[in-house]
Amino acid sequence: MFLLSSSKRVLAFCLAFRLVNSILIQTYFNPDEHWQSLEVAHHVVFGYGHLTWEWKKGIRSYLHPLIFAFFYKVMAFLHLDIPLIMMKAPRLLQSIFASFGDLYLFKLSRLAFDERVARWTLFSQLTNWFMFFCFPRTLSNSLEAVLTIMGLYYWWPSFCGSSKPVPGSSRKLALAVAALSCAIRPTSAIIWLYVGFLDLLKTHDRLKFVFLEVIPIGALVLGITCLLDRWMYGSWIFVPLNFLKFNFLSSGGDYYGTHKCHWYFTQGFPVMLFTFIPFTVTGVYHSKEWKLFGLIAWVLGLYSMLGHKEFRFVLPVLPVALMFSGYSLAAMENLDSSDDKRKRPSEFHRRCPSKMQLSLFFLLVTNLPMALYMCLVHQRGTEDVMNYLAKEAAYGKVDSILFLMPCHATPFYSTLHRNLPMRFLDCSPSDDRGVLDESDRFMMSPVDFAYNMATNWSLPSHIVLFDSQEKQLREFLTSHLFKEVKRFFHAHFKVDRDLQSSVLVYALTSR
């Protein structure tokens, strides 16, 4: 296993691993990675970039995008804001945060169990396909997961009544980290309500806990966040309340699709855990850490009550589940070591692979190919096309771009990094139920939509679309003097629509 002991060595190893991890990610996963963080940060620093409807209604806090805005500002000051760096640098920054998440998971596992479990937990964290695929992405959920792990580490002695000391930590620090996590994503409160409630039940001085710790620390972080949003929005905006109204009270998230109530238990979380499932289940049973397991069940249960469900929403509890896998692997290693001592030397060399060796082979051979395929192959066309257009725009070969595809299917100005006219099909929720947005109307009838749009458009120099719609729009494109100039592979199988196997770029031939 790992020859790791000190926190510095673990951090250095994880940092190197996550930096490589971030470079290997070349695919598109979720629009929020670009549109709710990098696009907003680009707008703040460079003065252009698209702000989606959430920012007009005040249901997002600027706290998370400003991290990347500061990063962009530094790059601009150093004159490093060139296309290649603009594409790669944000994920490299997030990989630094992710490495601290890995470190604190190691420390939390060591605190909760022992050094051996901590090493195997780190192994599970680094080799799980979904953590590899998602953790270094610039999603607010990724940073929320990092803060959740850190907060649990600082809260652990109080949470589980451990007698082990945690140098330099306290419940107050844990509360500050928890409050910061909730400021970035209000739904993080689901996690900390569970942790805080269990602590409240067993603490003797409940009034002190609530009035001298929870309320002051929470109010301080909330106040700073509100002042920050007041500065950025230009008016007083209480984001947590607006977020609650839209996502919980009005079920606004359902506009983007719904799943069955059991989805997280039967599909979502099992897909994320993948082949670590039997090891996690075994670890839960043998470790008897029911409070920690209860946190996973609580989060999955509450998120199941919402109609709109996504893998990334429950990312913060995936590392917790992988802790149980680490426990199971450590127990298996102990058992193999005991068996080896009982064997004679001659028998040792002739024996079959141990359960431990077979288990590690099974986990690696199932997770690593999956991770590499999802990071390097599946849905890479929409990233590749923007990288291509950014380079073309840098040479003055692009005047304007029209995206005839489902909304938010590609990165935007944060990748192009040129203030050129770009138009995509809008999909903002309508106050009138049943009214189709532009994106839906286009997908229902691409030809009719395109001809109607062409009656009142400013002719773009480039059109980007998927091959599934290009087959229907080929006549329209040629009649308007467009020709195919580039084609990018996108996917081998469909995700939530018809198979979108390629992304095409058409350019105006009269240029």
Coordinates of C-alpha atoms in Angstrom, one line a residue, residues 61-505:
S61 CA -24.4 33.4 -4.0
Y62 CA -21.3 35.0 -5.5
L63 CA -19.1 33.4 -2.9
H64 CA -18.1 30.4 -5.0
P65 CA -17.6 32.2 -8.4
L66 CA -15.4 34.9 -6.7
I67 CA -12.8 32.2 -5.8
F68 CA -12.3 31.8 -9.6
A69 CA -12.7 35.5 -10.2
F70 CA -9.7 36.2 -8.0
F71 CA -7.8 33.5 -9.9
Y72 CA -8.7 35.0 -13.2
K73 CA -7.7 38.4 -11.9
V74 CA -4.2 37.1 -11.0
M75 CA -3.9 35.5 -14.4
A76 CA -4.9 38.7 -16.2
F77 CA -2.4 40.7 -14.1
L78 CA 0.3 38.3 -15.1
H79 CA -0.8 38.3 -18.7
L80 CA -1.5 34.6 -18.6
D81 CA -5.1 34.8 -19.7
I82 CA -4.5 32.9 -23.0
P83 CA -6.9 30.2 -24.3
L84 CA -5.0 27.2 -23.2
I85 CA -4.5 28.4 -19.6
M86 CA -8.1 29.7 -19.4
M87 CA -9.3 26.1 -20.3
K88 CA -7.0 24.2 -18.0
A89 CA -6.2 26.4 -15.0
P90 CA -9.6 26.5 -13.2
R91 CA -9.6 22.7 -12.8
L92 CA -6.0 22.8 -11.7
L93 CA -7.1 25.2 -8.9
Q94 CA -10.0 22.9 -8.0
S95 CA -7.6 20.0 -7.9
I96 CA -5.7 21.8 -5.1
F97 CA -8.9 22.0 -3.1
A98 CA -9.7 18.4 -3.9
S99 CA -6.3 17.3 -2.6
F100 CA -7.1 18.9 0.8
G101 CA -10.3 17.0 0.7
D102 CA -8.4 13.8 0.3
L103 CA -6.0 14.7 3.1
Y104 CA -8.8 15.4 5.5
L105 CA -10.6 12.2 4.6
F106 CA -7.3 10.4 5.5
K107 CA -7.1 12.2 8.8
L108 CA -10.8 11.7 9.5
S109 CA -10.5 7.9 8.9
R110 CA -7.4 7.8 11.1
L111 CA -9.2 9.6 13.8
A112 CA -12.3 7.4 13.5
F113 CA -10.5 4.1 13.1
D114 CA -6.7 3.8 12.7
E115 CA -3.8 4.3 10.4
R116 CA -4.4 1.2 8.3
V117 CA -8.0 2.1 7.7
A118 CA -6.9 5.6 6.8
R119 CA -4.6 4.3 4.1
W120 CA -7.2 2.0 2.5
T121 CA -9.8 4.8 2.7
L122 CA -7.4 7.0 0.7
F123 CA -6.9 4.2 -1.8
S124 CA -10.7 3.9 -2.1
Q125 CA -11.1 7.7 -2.5
L126 CA -8.4 7.9 -5.2
T127 CA -9.5 4.9 -7.2
N128 CA -13.3 5.4 -7.1
W129 CA -14.3 6.2 -10.7
F130 CA -16.8 8.9 -9.7
M131 CA -14.5 10.8 -7.4
F132 CA -11.8 10.7 -10.1
F133 CA -14.4 12.0 -12.7
C134 CA -16.0 14.7 -10.6
F135 CA -13.9 15.9 -7.7
P136 CA -11.5 18.2 -9.6
R137 CA -14.4 19.8 -11.6
T138 CA -15.3 23.4 -10.8
L139 CA -18.7 22.5 -9.4
S140 CA -19.9 24.0 -6.2
N141 CA -20.7 20.5 -5.1
S142 CA -17.0 19.6 -5.3
L143 CA -16.0 22.4 -2.9
E144 CA -19.0 21.5 -0.7
A145 CA -17.6 17.9 -0.5
V146 CA -14.2 19.2 0.5
L147 CA -15.7 21.4 3.3
T148 CA -18.0 18.6 4.4
I149 CA -15.0 16.3 5.0
M150 CA -13.1 19.0 6.8
G151 CA -16.0 19.9 9.0
L152 CA -16.6 16.3 9.9
Y153 CA -13.0 15.9 10.9
Y154 CA -13.1 18.9 13.2
W155 CA -16.5 17.8 14.6
W156 CA -15.6 14.1 15.0
P157 CA -14.6 14.0 18.7
S158 CA -17.9 15.7 19.7
F159 CA -20.0 13.9 17.1
C160 CA -19.0 10.3 18.1
G161 CA -17.8 10.9 21.6
S162 CA -14.2 10.0 20.8
S163 CA -11.6 10.4 23.5
K164 CA -8.8 11.0 20.9
P165 CA -7.6 14.5 20.8
V166 CA -7.5 16.6 17.6
P167 CA -4.7 19.1 17.8
G168 CA -5.7 22.6 16.9
S169 CA -9.3 21.8 16.2
S170 CA -12.6 22.4 17.9
R171 CA -16.3 22.3 17.4
K172 CA -16.3 26.0 16.8
L173 CA -13.9 25.5 13.8
A174 CA -16.2 22.8 12.6
L175 CA -19.2 25.1 12.8
A176 CA -17.3 27.8 10.8
V177 CA -16.5 25.3 8.1
A178 CA -20.1 24.0 8.1
A179 CA -21.5 27.6 7.8
L180 CA -19.1 28.3 4.9
S181 CA -20.3 25.1 3.2
C182 CA -24.0 26.2 3.6
A183 CA -23.1 29.6 2.3
I184 CA -21.7 28.1 -0.9
R185 CA -24.6 25.6 -1.2
P186 CA -27.6 26.1 1.1
T187 CA -28.6 22.4 0.7
S188 CA -25.4 21.6 2.7
A189 CA -27.6 22.4 5.7
I190 CA -29.1 18.9 5.3
I191 CA -25.8 17.4 6.4
W192 CA -25.2 19.7 9.2
L193 CA -28.7 19.6 10.7
Y194 CA -28.1 15.8 11.2
V195 CA -24.7 16.3 12.8
G196 CA -25.8 19.2 14.9
F197 CA -29.0 17.5 16.1
L198 CA -27.1 14.4 17.3
D199 CA -24.6 16.7 19.1
L200 CA -27.5 18.7 20.6
L201 CA -29.1 15.5 22.0
K202 CA -26.1 14.4 24.0
T203 CA -24.6 17.7 25.1
H204 CA -25.2 18.8 28.6
D205 CA -25.0 22.6 27.9
R206 CA -27.5 22.9 25.1
L207 CA -28.2 26.6 25.5
K208 CA -24.5 27.4 25.4
F209 CA -24.1 25.2 22.3
V210 CA -26.9 27.0 20.4
F211 CA -26.6 30.6 21.6
L212 CA -22.9 30.9 22.1
E213 CA -21.6 28.7 19.3
V214 CA -24.1 27.9 16.5
I215 CA -26.0 31.2 16.2
P216 CA -22.9 33.6 16.5
I217 CA -20.8 31.6 14.1
G218 CA -23.6 31.0 11.6
A219 CA -24.7 34.7 11.8
L220 CA -21.1 35.9 11.2
V221 CA -20.6 33.8 8.1
L222 CA -24.2 34.5 6.8
G223 CA -23.6 38.3 7.4
I224 CA -20.4 38.3 5.5
T225 CA -22.0 36.4 2.6
C226 CA -24.9 38.7 2.5
L227 CA -22.6 41.8 2.4
L228 CA -20.7 40.1 -0.4
D229 CA -23.9 39.5 -2.4
R230 CA -25.1 43.0 -1.6
W231 CA -21.9 44.3 -3.2
M232 CA -22.1 42.1 -6.3
Y233 CA -25.9 42.2 -6.9
G234 CA -26.1 45.9 -6.1
S235 CA -29.1 45.4 -3.8
W236 CA -29.9 43.4 -0.7
I237 CA -30.4 39.8 -1.7
F238 CA -31.0 37.0 0.8
V239 CA -29.8 34.0 -1.3
P240 CA -30.7 31.1 1.1
L241 CA -34.3 32.2 1.2
N242 CA -34.6 32.6 -2.5
F243 CA -32.9 29.2 -3.0
L244 CA -35.3 27.6 -0.5
K245 CA -38.4 29.1 -2.2
F246 CA -37.3 28.0 -5.7
N247 CA -36.0 24.5 -5.0
F248 CA -38.1 23.4 -2.0
L249 CA -41.3 25.4 -1.7
S250 CA -42.1 25.8 -5.4
S251 CA -40.3 22.7 -6.8
G252 CA -38.6 24.9 -9.4
G253 CA -35.9 22.3 -9.9
D254 CA -38.5 19.9 -11.4
Y255 CA -38.4 22.0 -14.5
Y256 CA -35.1 20.3 -15.4
G257 CA -36.5 16.8 -15.0
T258 CA -37.6 14.5 -12.2
H259 CA -36.8 11.0 -11.1
K260 CA -38.6 8.4 -9.0
C261 CA -38.3 8.8 -5.2
H262 CA -36.1 5.7 -4.9
W263 CA -33.6 6.9 -7.6
Y264 CA -30.7 7.7 -5.2
F265 CA -30.9 4.4 -3.4
T266 CA -31.5 2.1 -6.5
Q267 CA -29.5 4.0 -9.2
G268 CA -27.8 7.2 -8.3
F269 CA -25.6 6.4 -5.3
P270 CA -25.0 2.7 -6.4
V271 CA -23.6 4.0 -9.7
M272 CA -21.3 6.4 -7.9
L273 CA -20.0 3.7 -5.5
F274 CA -19.9 1.2 -8.3
T275 CA -17.9 -1.9 -7.4
F276 CA -17.1 -0.5 -4.0
I277 CA -20.6 -1.4 -2.9
P278 CA -19.9 -4.8 -1.4
F279 CA -16.9 -3.4 0.5
T280 CA -18.9 -0.4 1.8
V281 CA -21.8 -2.6 2.9
T282 CA -19.4 -5.0 4.7
G283 CA -17.5 -2.1 6.3
V284 CA -20.8 -0.6 7.6
Y285 CA -21.8 -3.9 9.2
H286 CA -18.5 -4.7 10.8
S287 CA -17.5 -1.2 11.9
K288 CA -20.8 -0.5 13.7
E289 CA -20.4 3.2 13.1
W290 CA -24.1 3.6 12.8
K291 CA -24.1 7.4 13.2
L292 CA -21.8 7.8 10.2
F293 CA -23.9 5.4 8.2
G294 CA -27.0 7.3 9.4
L295 CA -25.6 10.5 7.9
I296 CA -25.5 8.8 4.4
A297 CA -29.0 7.5 4.8
W298 CA -30.3 10.8 6.0
V299 CA -28.8 12.7 3.1
L300 CA -30.0 10.2 0.5
G301 CA -33.5 10.1 2.1
L302 CA -34.0 13.9 2.2
Y303 CA -32.7 14.4 -1.3
S304 CA -35.1 11.7 -2.4
M305 CA -38.0 13.9 -1.4
L306 CA -37.1 16.3 -4.2
G307 CA -38.3 15.6 -7.7
H308 CA -35.1 16.8 -9.5
K309 CA -32.2 14.6 -8.7
E310 CA -28.6 14.6 -9.9
F311 CA -25.5 12.5 -9.0
R312 CA -23.5 15.6 -7.9
F313 CA -26.1 16.5 -5.2
V314 CA -25.0 13.7 -3.0
L315 CA -21.3 13.9 -3.8
P316 CA -20.4 15.1 -0.2
V317 CA -21.4 11.8 1.4
L318 CA -19.6 9.6 -1.2
P319 CA -16.2 9.9 0.7
V320 CA -18.0 8.9 3.9
A321 CA -19.2 5.8 2.2
L322 CA -15.7 5.1 0.9
M323 CA -14.5 5.2 4.5
F324 CA -16.4 2.1 5.1
S325 CA -14.8 0.5 2.1
G326 CA -11.4 1.4 3.6
Y327 CA -12.4 -0.3 6.8
S328 CA -13.4 -3.4 5.0
L329 CA -10.1 -3.5 3.0
A330 CA -8.1 -3.0 6.2
A331 CA -9.9 -5.8 7.9
M332 CA -9.2 -8.0 4.9
E333 CA -5.5 -7.1 5.0
N334 CA -5.4 -8.0 8.6
L335 CA -7.0 -11.4 7.9
D336 CA -4.6 -12.1 5.1
S337 CA -1.6 -11.2 7.3
S338 CA -2.8 -13.6 10.0
D339 CA -3.3 -16.4 7.5
D340 CA 0.2 -15.8 6.1
K341 CA 1.8 -16.2 9.5
R342 CA 0.2 -19.6 9.9
K343 CA 1.4 -20.9 6.5
R344 CA 4.8 -22.6 6.1
P345 CA 7.3 -20.8 3.8
S346 CA 7.0 -23.6 1.1
E347 CA 3.3 -23.3 1.0
F348 CA 3.4 -19.5 0.9
H349 CA 5.1 -19.4 -2.5
R350 CA 2.7 -21.9 -4.0
R351 CA -0.6 -20.4 -2.7
C352 CA -3.2 -18.9 -5.0
P353 CA -3.8 -15.1 -5.0
S354 CA -5.2 -14.0 -1.6
K355 CA -8.7 -12.4 -1.2
M356 CA -7.0 -9.1 -0.7
Q357 CA -5.1 -9.3 -4.0
L358 CA -8.2 -10.4 -5.9
S359 CA -10.2 -7.6 -4.3
L360 CA -7.7 -5.0 -5.3
F361 CA -7.5 -6.4 -8.8
F362 CA -11.3 -6.3 -9.0
L363 CA -11.5 -2.7 -7.8
L364 CA -8.8 -1.4 -10.1
V365 CA -9.9 -3.3 -13.2
T366 CA -13.5 -2.0 -12.9
N367 CA -12.9 1.6 -11.7
L368 CA -9.8 2.7 -13.6
P369 CA -11.1 2.0 -17.1
M370 CA -14.4 3.5 -16.2
A371 CA -12.7 6.7 -14.8
L372 CA -10.5 7.1 -17.9
Y373 CA -13.3 6.5 -20.3
M374 CA -15.6 9.0 -18.6
C375 CA -12.7 11.6 -18.3
L376 CA -11.2 11.2 -21.8
V377 CA -13.9 9.9 -24.1
H378 CA -17.5 10.2 -23.1
Q379 CA -19.1 13.6 -24.0
R380 CA -15.8 15.3 -24.9
G381 CA -17.0 16.9 -28.2
T382 CA -18.6 19.9 -26.6
E383 CA -15.4 20.7 -24.8
D384 CA -13.3 20.1 -27.9
V385 CA -15.4 22.3 -30.0
M386 CA -15.0 25.3 -27.7
N387 CA -11.2 24.7 -27.5
Y388 CA -11.1 24.8 -31.3
L389 CA -13.3 27.9 -31.6
A390 CA -11.2 29.7 -28.9
K391 CA -8.0 29.1 -31.0
E392 CA -9.8 30.1 -34.2
A393 CA -11.1 33.3 -32.5
A394 CA -7.6 34.1 -31.3
Y395 CA -6.5 34.2 -34.9
G396 CA -9.4 36.4 -35.9
K397 CA -11.2 33.7 -37.9
V398 CA -14.5 33.8 -35.9
D399 CA -16.9 36.8 -35.9
S400 CA -20.0 35.3 -34.2
I401 CA -21.3 31.9 -33.2
L402 CA -24.8 30.3 -33.1
F403 CA -25.3 27.2 -31.0
L404 CA -28.2 25.2 -32.5
M405 CA -28.3 22.6 -29.7
P406 CA -29.9 22.1 -26.3
C407 CA -29.0 25.0 -24.0
H408 CA -25.8 25.1 -22.0
A409 CA -24.5 22.1 -23.9
T410 CA -21.0 23.6 -24.2
P411 CA -18.8 26.0 -22.2
F412 CA -19.1 29.6 -23.2
Y413 CA -17.2 32.9 -22.8
S414 CA -15.0 31.5 -20.0
T415 CA -13.4 29.2 -22.6
L416 CA -13.7 31.3 -25.7
H417 CA -12.2 34.3 -23.9
R418 CA -13.1 36.7 -26.7
N419 CA -15.9 39.2 -26.6
L420 CA -17.7 38.0 -29.7
P421 CA -21.5 37.8 -30.3
M422 CA -22.6 34.3 -29.3
R423 CA -26.2 33.0 -29.2
F424 CA -27.5 29.8 -27.6
L425 CA -31.1 28.6 -27.2
D426 CA -32.6 29.8 -24.0
C427 CA -34.1 27.4 -21.5
S428 CA -35.0 29.7 -18.6
P429 CA -38.0 28.4 -16.6
S430 CA -41.2 30.1 -17.5
D431 CA -43.7 31.4 -15.0
D432 CA -46.4 29.8 -17.2
R433 CA -46.5 26.1 -16.8
G434 CA -46.5 24.1 -20.0
V435 CA -44.8 26.8 -22.1
L436 CA -41.9 25.3 -24.1
D437 CA -38.6 27.1 -24.1
E438 CA -36.4 27.7 -27.2
S439 CA -34.3 24.6 -26.5
D440 CA -37.4 22.4 -26.3
R441 CA -39.0 23.9 -29.4
F442 CA -35.8 23.4 -31.4
M443 CA -35.5 19.7 -30.3
M444 CA -39.1 19.1 -31.3
S445 CA -38.7 20.5 -34.8
P446 CA -35.2 21.6 -35.7
V447 CA -36.0 22.6 -39.3
D448 CA -39.1 24.7 -38.5
F449 CA -37.3 26.4 -35.7
A450 CA -34.2 27.2 -37.8
Y451 CA -36.2 28.7 -40.7
N452 CA -38.2 30.8 -38.3
M453 CA -35.0 32.0 -36.6
A454 CA -33.4 32.8 -40.0
T455 CA -36.2 35.3 -40.8
N456 CA -34.8 37.7 -38.1
W457 CA -31.2 36.9 -37.4
S458 CA -27.8 38.5 -37.8
L459 CA -26.0 35.9 -39.9
P460 CA -23.4 34.2 -37.7
S461 CA -20.0 33.2 -39.0
H462 CA -20.2 29.8 -37.3
I463 CA -22.9 27.4 -36.3
V464 CA -22.4 24.6 -33.8
L465 CA -24.7 21.6 -33.6
F466 CA -25.0 17.9 -32.9
D467 CA -25.0 15.4 -35.8
S468 CA -28.5 14.2 -34.8
Q469 CA -29.9 17.6 -35.7
E470 CA -27.4 18.3 -38.5
K471 CA -28.9 15.5 -40.6
Q472 CA -32.2 17.3 -40.5
L473 CA -30.7 20.8 -41.0
R474 CA -28.2 20.0 -43.8
E475 CA -30.4 21.5 -46.5
F476 CA -31.0 24.6 -44.4
L477 CA -27.3 25.1 -43.8
T478 CA -26.2 24.7 -47.4
S479 CA -29.0 27.0 -48.6
H480 CA -27.6 29.7 -46.3
L481 CA -24.1 29.1 -47.6
F482 CA -22.7 27.2 -44.6
K483 CA -20.4 24.3 -45.0
E484 CA -18.9 21.8 -42.5
V485 CA -15.4 22.7 -41.4
K486 CA -14.9 20.5 -38.3
R487 CA -16.3 17.5 -36.7
F488 CA -15.6 16.3 -33.1
F489 CA -16.4 12.9 -31.6
H490 CA -18.8 13.3 -28.6
A491 CA -20.3 10.1 -27.3
H492 CA -20.8 6.4 -28.0
F493 CA -24.2 6.2 -26.3
K494 CA -27.0 8.6 -25.4
V495 CA -27.4 10.2 -22.1
D496 CA -30.9 11.8 -21.8
R497 CA -31.7 12.5 -25.5
D498 CA -31.1 10.9 -28.8
L499 CA -27.5 9.7 -29.4
Q500 CA -25.4 12.8 -29.9
S501 CA -22.3 11.0 -31.3
S502 CA -20.6 14.1 -32.9
V503 CA -20.4 17.9 -32.6
L504 CA -20.1 19.7 -35.9
V505 CA -18.9 23.2 -36.8

